[in-house]
Amino acid sequence: MSSGRSQERSGLVLIACTLIAIAVTSGLVLKTQRDERRERNRAQGAALARLLSSLPYEQLVPSDSAGGTLRVVRTSQTNPDFAYAVVVGLHGEPLMREVAPGVVVPPAPLPAEPSAWVGEREIGADGRPLREFFAPVLQGGERVAHLRVGFLEPGLLPPAANASLLGALALPIFLLVPVAYGMLRREVRPVAAAVRQLDSLLAGGSLQPVQVAAQGELGDFVRSFNRFVELVEHRMQEAEGEASGVRASVQVLSYQKSRIESVIETLPDATLVLDETGTVTYANSRLDALLGVDPAEVVGRKPAEWCPVPELVSLLANYEGPSPRLRRSDVVEFSLGADGGRRLAATAYPLTAQAGPAAAAGTVVLLRDVTATNLARQAQGDFVSHVAHELKGPLHVIGMYSEALTGREGDSEQFRIEACNALRDEVERVSGLIGTLLTIAKIESGSVVVGRQRVRLHDFLSDVLETGARGSGPRDLRLRLEAPQGTTVQIDKELMRVALNNLIRNAIKYNRDGGEVVLFAEETPEQLVIGVRDTGLGIGEKDRERVFEKFYRSEDPEIQRRGGHGLGLALVREIAALHGAEVELASAPGEGSVFSIRLPRSEAGTLEGGEQ
Amino acid sequence: MKWVLVVDDEPFATRLLKSRLEEAGYRVEVAADGAEALERLSRRHFDALVTDLMMPRMGGRELCEEVRKHSVNDEPFILVVTSRPESELREWTGEFPNLSFMEKPVSLRRLVAAIDQHLHAADGVEGDGA
């Protein structure tokens, strides 16, 4: 507390000054007193000496021990400085002595010359200075003795009697000092209080008016100070009000911003926002998944610094600057991944500021993984070319026969019959192909509703075997049905018929002369199995993995020779899947094949054994 | 007299083509599969060969090399009639200057015209192109 220290300093100064003043005053007083005493002593001493010297010798030195005049002098002496009055003979021998107690008469030579018989001198004894007044004692005009009257020379320090007076003087003066100090402090207290409050304000406390009554100029100062404090408080409240208003707005904005950002975060595309200089201002977290770049690393930097894809960097460079090269959106595709296995597409959209299309305000870039899209597009393209390929064969035959019919060969009745049969066969083949394609497409697009009809299994299968077993094939084939009687199933009759027809036709087509085709059904606790067994060519291991693929055909020449589209088994699998079933294949080259559709009891192929 | 070998496993197709070619003045032999075709090639010289690519275990390039190996005298002009797309064939056909191909469906007339064009162009004589 600096004010306290200065207060103490001023107090100390005050005390010191007072002490000095007291000391000086006391010193002066004491000196004056001493001088006065000295003068008094001199006057008294000289007068006494003269008086006594005028007395006759016998009075001064009486023969009896009554004391004489000297004793009277000593005992009636009121001056505390009186030291002694002695009469000494001419040879210095003491004749009469009256000495104040505690005083030693110093030996001193007598003055010899008569002119020096009367006088005074200072003589010291034991460190106590004395002033002696001497005069001769005459008898009959002759000096017979000498009179010596001594007074203590007064020092500065007063005799005890005067000490109490001085003490009484000094005490109130000393008491005056703390009183004056206290009064001074009281005057200064409001200032100290104000300073304390300022200190507490600095330390962060609240501001309050100074609560000290004060008079005069200090009072005016305190009042002005309090008004100033009020003003400052008022202004501070205003500022805080503004600040909290700003804070609230910032919070609202921040909330909106984080909502928008969370929307952008959930988008499946990686999103980048660039400003008009081409610097990234925002990147969502998908950037890491798609490009392998940490979004936190790219904000505030240009794509050229961090982007691993040169095509994207050049695309974005088109939107940089106050007059960019491109003002419309553009897209670039590129491959990523160690083997280029992933395909990404980046689309850049220029942002336009409110000021109008001329003012570019940055770019938004969306990055999308189009690998799957591309594969799907490619698969679709493959599908179409497969279909076209399958149609070329029949069309070629139809074309040739039609051409021949209009030519020379057409004159022959036999040829015309043959041509018509061939044309009809080909048309049927193409229709069958298109029908299968359409069914597959409908199933894959989800627009087929699987019906559920309750059928007697045995009757259904025997019907299928009868009507489905058409088509050319080896000779002497035996067709058999192995199915339990009395079982009822819930299936889509039409679809299941198509599937089983495909299996039966394959079994016939790829069979041997004298071979066998068996349509069978088996019940297990969890499943019903419907399938076709044959004694045909069998399917090798490599082909077994792929026979269910659309358009897949084995390269085995025996199989190639018998023709086919490669769609039948794909369709069987789709139909089985609609029923919640799987298709199993067991086969070995030369040992025939077994195709089994396993219908689960609980799901699509719910069964009811026994009754009905 | 120009000889043409027609290879196809469908008898009607070979018969039709054979009759048209003979009308156009060629001598025609027919083979039902690749083995038979190669055998015939090794027995006499043919000026032209008409075939699909569906030879057992034999792609286009192997086919041409086999034909070259089995031919008597010069290699015949090979006309491939196939369902395979042109793009697939262009990959290797450049190596065989005497090979030409046509995509199905193809009319008999265009087939005969193609053979005419190639064989008579080699002679420098205009064919009557049916």
XYZ file of C-alpha atoms in Angstrom, chain A residues 231-486:
256
model
C -20.500 6.960 -15.207
C -17.935 4.266 -15.752
C -20.265 1.628 -14.363
C -23.010 2.765 -16.648
C -20.756 2.613 -19.664
C -19.467 -0.764 -18.688
C -23.005 -2.100 -18.433
C -23.772 -0.763 -21.857
C -20.698 -2.365 -23.291
C -21.482 -5.653 -21.601
C -24.974 -5.508 -22.943
C -23.620 -5.013 -26.412
C -21.099 -7.748 -25.904
C -23.691 -10.253 -24.751
C -25.837 -9.317 -27.710
C -22.908 -10.004 -29.983
C -22.209 -13.239 -28.158
C -25.777 -14.370 -28.647
C -25.596 -13.613 -32.366
C -22.313 -15.451 -32.614
C -23.873 -18.425 -30.880
C -26.814 -18.461 -33.245
C -24.540 -18.223 -36.257
C -22.273 -20.872 -34.882
C -25.235 -23.174 -34.300
C -26.486 -22.651 -37.815
C -23.028 -23.181 -39.198
C -22.576 -26.442 -37.335
C -25.975 -27.638 -38.468
C -25.102 -26.953 -42.069
C -21.749 -28.563 -41.591
C -23.311 -31.667 -40.115
C -25.619 -31.831 -43.107
C -22.631 -31.626 -45.411
C -20.816 -34.205 -43.315
C -23.556 -36.763 -43.817
C -23.569 -36.413 -47.578
C -21.943 -39.383 -49.258
C -19.906 -37.119 -51.515
C -16.671 -35.523 -50.422
C -17.243 -31.764 -50.387
C -14.674 -29.036 -50.863
C -15.303 -25.315 -50.805
C -12.728 -23.012 -52.388
C -12.669 -19.239 -52.311
C -12.041 -17.054 -55.351
C -8.274 -17.364 -54.980
C -8.553 -21.119 -55.199
C -7.761 -21.707 -51.530
C -9.690 -24.371 -49.633
C -11.986 -22.917 -46.969
C -13.877 -26.071 -46.031
C -13.549 -29.801 -46.515
C -15.796 -32.486 -45.098
C -14.561 -35.723 -43.603
C -15.391 -37.852 -46.656
C -12.298 -36.394 -48.289
C -10.210 -38.805 -46.277
C -12.192 -41.852 -47.389
C -12.178 -40.926 -51.068
C -8.814 -39.269 -51.652
C -6.877 -40.396 -48.616
C -6.251 -36.773 -47.605
C -6.936 -35.439 -44.105
C -9.477 -32.584 -44.339
C -7.705 -30.663 -41.557
C -4.552 -30.583 -43.687
C -6.101 -28.927 -46.695
C -7.982 -25.968 -45.258
C -6.146 -22.770 -46.051
C -4.087 -24.341 -48.812
C -4.428 -24.568 -52.569
C -5.135 -27.908 -54.282
C -1.774 -27.849 -56.055
C -0.152 -28.255 -52.641
C -1.966 -31.351 -51.435
C -4.047 -32.954 -54.183
C -2.625 -36.266 -55.470
C -4.680 -36.124 -58.655
C -3.283 -33.910 -61.428
C -6.545 -33.945 -63.397
C -8.398 -32.498 -60.438
C -5.759 -29.830 -59.864
C -6.052 -28.629 -63.463
C -9.832 -28.710 -63.288
C -9.820 -26.492 -60.206
C -7.259 -24.124 -61.694
C -9.904 -23.119 -64.210
C -11.950 -21.439 -61.478
C -9.165 -19.476 -59.828
C -8.747 -15.759 -59.742
C -10.876 -12.680 -60.353
C -11.604 -13.664 -63.953
C -11.556 -17.429 -64.071
C -11.371 -19.408 -67.293
C -14.567 -21.317 -66.555
C -17.861 -20.020 -65.230
C -19.943 -23.148 -65.611
C -19.729 -26.477 -63.877
C -17.380 -29.136 -65.186
C -16.594 -32.727 -64.369
C -13.503 -34.897 -64.515
C -13.142 -38.637 -63.925
C -9.998 -40.311 -62.763
C -8.778 -43.575 -61.319
C -7.275 -44.102 -57.914
C -5.980 -46.971 -55.937
C -2.920 -49.122 -56.291
C -4.217 -50.859 -59.369
C -6.421 -48.019 -60.485
C -9.309 -50.076 -59.207
C -11.371 -47.138 -57.949
C -12.976 -44.663 -60.240
C -13.869 -41.207 -58.913
C -15.749 -38.355 -60.517
C -15.174 -34.747 -59.436
C -17.706 -32.057 -60.349
C -16.877 -28.396 -59.795
C -19.659 -25.826 -59.442
C -18.721 -22.150 -59.501
C -20.373 -20.095 -56.781
C -21.688 -16.687 -57.715
C -21.900 -13.880 -55.196
C -25.062 -11.896 -54.624
C -23.554 -9.070 -56.631
C -24.221 -10.855 -59.849
C -22.804 -13.520 -62.138
C -19.784 -11.435 -62.933
C -18.497 -11.640 -59.380
C -17.101 -15.091 -58.730
C -17.267 -16.157 -55.106
C -15.472 -19.448 -55.112
C -16.131 -23.026 -56.094
C -17.851 -26.050 -54.603
C -16.358 -29.417 -55.558
C -18.185 -32.703 -55.090
C -16.221 -35.934 -55.269
C -18.087 -39.149 -55.843
C -17.028 -42.754 -56.048
C -18.425 -43.938 -59.359
C -16.728 -47.319 -59.430
C -19.982 -49.138 -58.831
C -21.861 -46.889 -61.234
C -19.269 -47.512 -63.911
C -19.329 -51.229 -63.325
C -23.090 -51.249 -63.547
C -22.964 -49.242 -66.745
C -20.405 -51.618 -68.118
C -22.401 -54.651 -67.079
C -25.400 -53.187 -68.795
C -23.370 -52.613 -71.914
C -22.116 -56.160 -71.741
C -25.640 -57.421 -71.325
C -26.862 -55.599 -74.371
C -24.047 -56.887 -76.529
C -24.628 -60.384 -75.257
C -28.255 -60.173 -76.211
C -27.388 -58.803 -79.641
C -24.902 -61.582 -80.063
C -27.498 -64.196 -79.217
C -29.909 -62.773 -81.739
C -27.443 -62.747 -84.617
C -27.437 -66.507 -84.991
C -31.174 -67.022 -85.434
C -31.464 -63.896 -87.585
C -28.768 -65.187 -89.869
C -30.619 -68.444 -90.399
C -33.957 -66.673 -90.863
C -32.324 -64.338 -93.365
C -30.789 -67.103 -95.402
C -33.943 -69.146 -95.579
C -36.012 -66.184 -96.539
C -33.504 -65.344 -99.242
C -33.532 -68.887 -100.493
C -37.310 -68.995 -100.578
C -37.344 -66.078 -102.967
C -34.737 -67.697 -105.136
C -34.407 -70.846 -107.137
C -34.663 -73.130 -104.157
C -38.060 -71.749 -103.386
C -39.519 -73.531 -106.357
C -39.183 -76.818 -104.585
C -42.148 -77.797 -102.415
C -39.939 -79.871 -100.220
C -37.614 -76.985 -99.710
C -40.464 -74.684 -98.865
C -41.657 -77.074 -96.159
C -38.167 -77.405 -94.788
C -37.707 -73.645 -94.873
C -40.929 -72.989 -93.032
C -40.057 -75.504 -90.330
C -36.630 -73.997 -89.927
C -38.042 -70.489 -89.836
C -40.564 -71.489 -87.212
C -37.879 -73.149 -85.110
C -35.709 -70.100 -85.235
C -38.549 -67.781 -84.419
C -39.397 -69.993 -81.483
C -35.805 -69.949 -80.348
C -35.688 -66.171 -80.501
C -39.025 -65.887 -78.695
C -37.782 -68.213 -76.024
C -34.654 -66.150 -75.633
C -36.548 -62.891 -75.421
C -39.044 -64.385 -73.001
C -36.259 -65.566 -70.730
C -34.540 -62.202 -70.933
C -37.687 -60.355 -70.036
C -38.391 -62.622 -67.098
C -34.892 -62.169 -65.764
C -35.090 -58.421 -66.223
C -38.428 -58.229 -64.445
C -37.203 -60.294 -61.534
C -34.042 -58.216 -61.224
C -35.915 -54.950 -61.316
C -38.140 -56.205 -58.530
C -41.356 -55.908 -60.477
C -42.270 -59.573 -60.209
C -44.671 -60.379 -57.433
C -44.222 -63.932 -56.308
C -47.545 -65.634 -56.119
C -48.380 -68.267 -53.595
C -50.606 -71.032 -54.697
C -51.201 -74.157 -52.768
C -50.462 -77.075 -55.021
C -50.316 -80.797 -54.701
C -46.652 -81.443 -55.235
C -46.903 -84.761 -57.002
C -49.540 -83.649 -59.494
C -47.706 -80.451 -60.248
C -44.393 -82.159 -60.911
C -45.847 -84.834 -63.098
C -47.551 -82.169 -65.194
C -44.319 -80.254 -65.528
C -42.462 -83.333 -66.633
C -44.979 -84.129 -69.292
C -45.328 -80.741 -70.876
C -41.828 -79.479 -70.384
C -40.046 -82.410 -71.847
C -39.893 -81.215 -75.395
C -36.918 -80.344 -77.481
C -34.441 -82.367 -79.396
C -32.072 -84.609 -77.662
C -30.515 -88.027 -77.644
C -32.600 -91.032 -78.423
C -34.137 -93.456 -75.985
C -34.133 -91.142 -73.026
C -36.096 -92.231 -69.981
C -37.948 -89.563 -68.050
C -38.987 -90.372 -64.487
C -40.668 -88.692 -61.571
C -39.698 -89.423 -57.940
C -41.867 -87.485 -55.558
C -43.812 -88.244 -52.415
C -47.565 -88.363 -52.603
C -49.793 -86.266 -50.428
